[in-house]
Amino acid sequence: MKLKAHRVNILNIKYLNIKEMDSITYELLKSEASKERREKASGYVHIEDAYRCICAELLLRVCYEEFTREGLVPKILYERYGKPYLENTDCFHFNISHSGEWVVIAYGDKKVGIDVEKVSDEMEEIAPVFLTKEEFKKIENLETVRKSALLTKLWTLKESYVKYRGTGLYTAMKAFGVMDDLEQSQKPGVVFHTEKLPGNYYLSVCSEDERIDMQEVRLKDLTGSILQKRGA
């Protein structure tokens, strides 16, 4: 996996699929993670949560090293409402999301928010919690499959926006809309972008950059890099 030159005014997105994770791969990846991350992963009941926990840190390391050309990732700190950032670093902004088989990170020189979710019929149950009245009216008569997909897409768009702002769920998502050309007039200066990932997932990102570069990182990229460093 070749590193790219440091670029500004472009939002970078890396996405990693963990579906093919096995115990040998996991143990190798975990051995490369920080002590804090290993301890956090060990506390999960479901092994898939541990996979995502470890992979999120290692994928962030890839993003940081590529963008800054520095090998040591600063300590992760958290803002008032839980948004992560790196200590003593103002030129590298990032945001992480994971769901099911995907771990995704958006990063660049400006603040950003990202979310990934698998399309689910359960979104219809919580729709009144995150849709405006106008949005709800527009989708209530759609057939189930289309409605589930659109609701999931809208959820990821709204999540990406509140994560961009750094307010998380402290911002009522039904208080703002993202339909009708994403209602940019209500959110000046930000750009939304949505992609469909394999496995019926939606990825949405909110940033200040119009240009986006997406790159898939594979498990074998991570393990290969580790083994290369160790001279194996």
mmCIF file of N, CA and C in Angstrom, residues 57-106:
data_model
loop_
_atom_site.group_PDB
_atom_site.id
_atom_site.type_symbol
_atom_site.label_atom_id
_atom_site.label_comp_id
_atom_site.label_asym_id
_atom_site.label_seq_id
_atom_site.Cartn_x
_atom_site.Cartn_y
_atom_site.Cartn_z
ATOM 1 N N GLU A 57 -8.006 1.862 15.586
ATOM 2 C CA GLU A 57 -6.744 2.503 15.959
ATOM 3 C C GLU A 57 -5.677 2.308 14.891
ATOM 4 N N LEU A 58 -5.572 1.103 14.353
ATOM 5 C CA LEU A 58 -4.538 0.844 13.350
ATOM 6 C C LEU A 58 -4.826 1.573 12.044
ATOM 7 N N LEU A 59 -6.103 1.691 11.692
ATOM 8 C CA LEU A 59 -6.451 2.433 10.484
ATOM 9 C C LEU A 59 -6.168 3.918 10.672
ATOM 10 N N LEU A 60 -6.430 4.437 11.866
ATOM 11 C CA LEU A 60 -6.101 5.833 12.155
ATOM 12 C C LEU A 60 -4.599 6.061 12.030
ATOM 13 N N ARG A 61 -3.829 5.104 12.469
ATOM 14 C CA ARG A 61 -2.371 5.211 12.361
ATOM 15 C C ARG A 61 -1.941 5.320 10.896
ATOM 16 N N VAL A 62 -2.562 4.515 10.038
ATOM 17 C CA VAL A 62 -2.272 4.573 8.601
ATOM 18 C C VAL A 62 -2.595 5.957 8.050
ATOM 19 N N CYS A 63 -3.762 6.472 8.433
ATOM 20 C CA CYS A 63 -4.194 7.791 7.945
ATOM 21 C C CYS A 63 -3.243 8.887 8.402
ATOM 22 N N TYR A 64 -2.878 8.856 9.671
ATOM 23 C CA TYR A 64 -2.017 9.897 10.234
ATOM 24 C C TYR A 64 -0.626 9.861 9.609
ATOM 25 N N GLU A 65 -0.059 8.678 9.501
ATOM 26 C CA GLU A 65 1.286 8.559 8.933
ATOM 27 C C GLU A 65 1.303 9.003 7.476
ATOM 28 N N GLU A 66 0.257 8.665 6.739
ATOM 29 C CA GLU A 66 0.195 9.062 5.337
ATOM 30 C C GLU A 66 0.068 10.569 5.190
ATOM 31 N N PHE A 67 -0.753 11.172 6.028
ATOM 32 C CA PHE A 67 -1.047 12.595 5.886
ATOM 33 C C PHE A 67 0.074 13.483 6.403
ATOM 34 N N THR A 68 0.700 13.098 7.506
ATOM 35 C CA THR A 68 1.690 13.961 8.151
ATOM 36 C C THR A 68 3.135 13.532 7.896
ATOM 37 N N ARG A 69 3.316 12.292 7.460
ATOM 38 C CA ARG A 69 4.654 11.712 7.296
ATOM 39 C C ARG A 69 5.355 11.524 8.632
ATOM 40 N N GLU A 70 4.597 11.523 9.705
ATOM 41 C CA GLU A 70 5.155 11.290 11.034
ATOM 42 C C GLU A 70 4.736 9.901 11.507
ATOM 43 N N GLY A 71 5.637 9.226 12.200
ATOM 44 C CA GLY A 71 5.374 7.846 12.566
ATOM 45 C C GLY A 71 4.634 7.632 13.867
ATOM 46 N N LEU A 72 4.697 8.596 14.776
ATOM 47 C CA LEU A 72 4.099 8.405 16.094
ATOM 48 C C LEU A 72 2.808 9.203 16.204
ATOM 49 N N VAL A 73 1.695 8.505 16.369
ATOM 50 C CA VAL A 73 0.396 9.174 16.479
ATOM 51 C C VAL A 73 0.249 9.759 17.880
ATOM 52 N N PRO A 74 -0.067 11.056 17.994
ATOM 53 C CA PRO A 74 -0.254 11.671 19.310
ATOM 54 C C PRO A 74 -1.405 11.023 20.080
ATOM 55 N N LYS A 75 -1.470 11.302 21.340
ATOM 56 C CA LYS A 75 -2.521 10.763 22.199
ATOM 57 C C LYS A 75 -3.891 11.270 21.757
ATOM 58 N N ILE A 76 -4.880 10.387 21.789
ATOM 59 C CA ILE A 76 -6.247 10.777 21.444
ATOM 60 C C ILE A 76 -6.924 11.381 22.668
ATOM 61 N N LEU A 77 -7.442 12.582 22.507
ATOM 62 C CA LEU A 77 -8.216 13.250 23.545
ATOM 63 C C LEU A 77 -9.646 13.432 23.038
ATOM 64 N N TYR A 78 -10.526 13.921 23.919
ATOM 65 C CA TYR A 78 -11.931 14.052 23.535
ATOM 66 C C TYR A 78 -12.476 15.420 23.917
ATOM 67 N N GLU A 79 -13.233 16.000 22.988
ATOM 68 C CA GLU A 79 -13.864 17.281 23.245
ATOM 69 C C GLU A 79 -15.019 17.112 24.235
ATOM 70 N N ARG A 80 -15.660 18.210 24.560
ATOM 71 C CA ARG A 80 -16.708 18.217 25.581
ATOM 72 C C ARG A 80 -17.794 17.176 25.330
ATOM 73 N N TYR A 81 -18.196 17.030 24.075
ATOM 74 C CA TYR A 81 -19.281 16.102 23.750
ATOM 75 C C TYR A 81 -18.780 14.792 23.146
ATOM 76 N N GLY A 82 -17.511 14.506 23.326
ATOM 77 C CA GLY A 82 -16.998 13.195 22.961
ATOM 78 C C GLY A 82 -16.310 13.062 21.623
ATOM 79 N N LYS A 83 -16.170 14.157 20.859
ATOM 80 C CA LYS A 83 -15.494 14.039 19.568
ATOM 81 C C LYS A 83 -13.990 13.891 19.787
ATOM 82 N N PRO A 84 -13.371 12.888 19.171
ATOM 83 C CA PRO A 84 -11.934 12.671 19.375
ATOM 84 C C PRO A 84 -11.067 13.631 18.567
ATOM 85 N N TYR A 85 -9.914 13.940 19.114
ATOM 86 C CA TYR A 85 -8.910 14.720 18.392
ATOM 87 C C TYR A 85 -7.541 14.326 18.930
ATOM 88 N N LEU A 86 -6.497 14.723 18.228
ATOM 89 C CA LEU A 86 -5.151 14.361 18.634
ATOM 90 C C LEU A 86 -4.494 15.490 19.419
ATOM 91 N N GLU A 87 -3.825 15.131 20.480
ATOM 92 C CA GLU A 87 -3.181 16.099 21.366
ATOM 93 C C GLU A 87 -2.117 16.912 20.626
ATOM 94 N N ASN A 88 -2.143 18.240 20.846
ATOM 95 C CA ASN A 88 -1.147 19.157 20.272
ATOM 96 C C ASN A 88 -1.050 19.064 18.752
ATOM 97 N N THR A 89 -2.170 18.798 18.109
ATOM 98 C CA THR A 89 -2.195 18.690 16.650
ATOM 99 C C THR A 89 -3.377 19.472 16.106
ATOM 100 N N ASP A 90 -3.091 20.525 15.329
ATOM 101 C CA ASP A 90 -4.181 21.316 14.764
ATOM 102 C C ASP A 90 -4.234 21.241 13.240
ATOM 103 N N CYS A 91 -3.327 20.469 12.643
ATOM 104 C CA CYS A 91 -3.297 20.364 11.181
ATOM 105 C C CYS A 91 -3.883 19.048 10.686
ATOM 106 N N PHE A 92 -4.297 18.196 11.603
ATOM 107 C CA PHE A 92 -4.850 16.896 11.230
ATOM 108 C C PHE A 92 -6.167 16.693 11.959
ATOM 109 N N HIS A 93 -7.253 16.676 11.199
ATOM 110 C CA HIS A 93 -8.581 16.442 11.758
ATOM 111 C C HIS A 93 -9.084 15.094 11.259
ATOM 112 N N PHE A 94 -9.815 14.392 12.095
ATOM 113 C CA PHE A 94 -10.301 13.076 11.698
ATOM 114 C C PHE A 94 -11.612 12.756 12.401
ATOM 115 N N ASN A 95 -12.293 11.763 11.882
ATOM 116 C CA ASN A 95 -13.483 11.236 12.533
ATOM 117 C C ASN A 95 -13.620 9.770 12.142
ATOM 118 N N ILE A 96 -14.084 8.966 13.085
ATOM 119 C CA ILE A 96 -14.158 7.519 12.908
ATOM 120 C C ILE A 96 -15.595 7.039 13.049
ATOM 121 N N SER A 97 -15.946 6.029 12.282
ATOM 122 C CA SER A 97 -17.236 5.358 12.454
ATOM 123 C C SER A 97 -17.051 3.886 12.120
ATOM 124 N N HIS A 98 -17.831 3.041 12.752
ATOM 125 C CA HIS A 98 -17.810 1.628 12.382
ATOM 126 C C HIS A 98 -19.179 1.015 12.643
ATOM 127 N N SER A 99 -19.526 0.082 11.799
ATOM 128 C CA SER A 99 -20.808 -0.609 11.896
ATOM 129 C C SER A 99 -20.680 -1.939 11.173
ATOM 130 N N GLY A 100 -21.066 -3.014 11.849
ATOM 131 C CA GLY A 100 -21.020 -4.314 11.196
ATOM 132 C C GLY A 100 -19.628 -4.652 10.704
ATOM 133 N N GLU A 101 -19.494 -4.837 9.393
ATOM 134 C CA GLU A 101 -18.214 -5.272 8.833
ATOM 135 C C GLU A 101 -17.316 -4.140 8.359
ATOM 136 N N TRP A 102 -17.710 -2.884 8.591
ATOM 137 C CA TRP A 102 -16.914 -1.757 8.087
ATOM 138 C C TRP A 102 -16.380 -0.867 9.202
ATOM 139 N N VAL A 103 -15.132 -0.448 9.037
ATOM 140 C CA VAL A 103 -14.510 0.596 9.856
ATOM 141 C C VAL A 103 -14.088 1.688 8.883
ATOM 142 N N VAL A 104 -14.513 2.931 9.138
ATOM 143 C CA VAL A 104 -14.227 4.020 8.202
ATOM 144 C C VAL A 104 -13.647 5.215 8.949
ATOM 145 N N ILE A 105 -12.747 5.926 8.285
ATOM 146 C CA ILE A 105 -12.150 7.137 8.848
ATOM 147 C C ILE A 105 -12.088 8.204 7.769
ATOM 148 N N ALA A 106 -12.536 9.408 8.113
ATOM 149 C CA ALA A 106 -12.374 10.578 7.249
ATOM 150 C C ALA A 106 -11.337 11.477 7.902
#
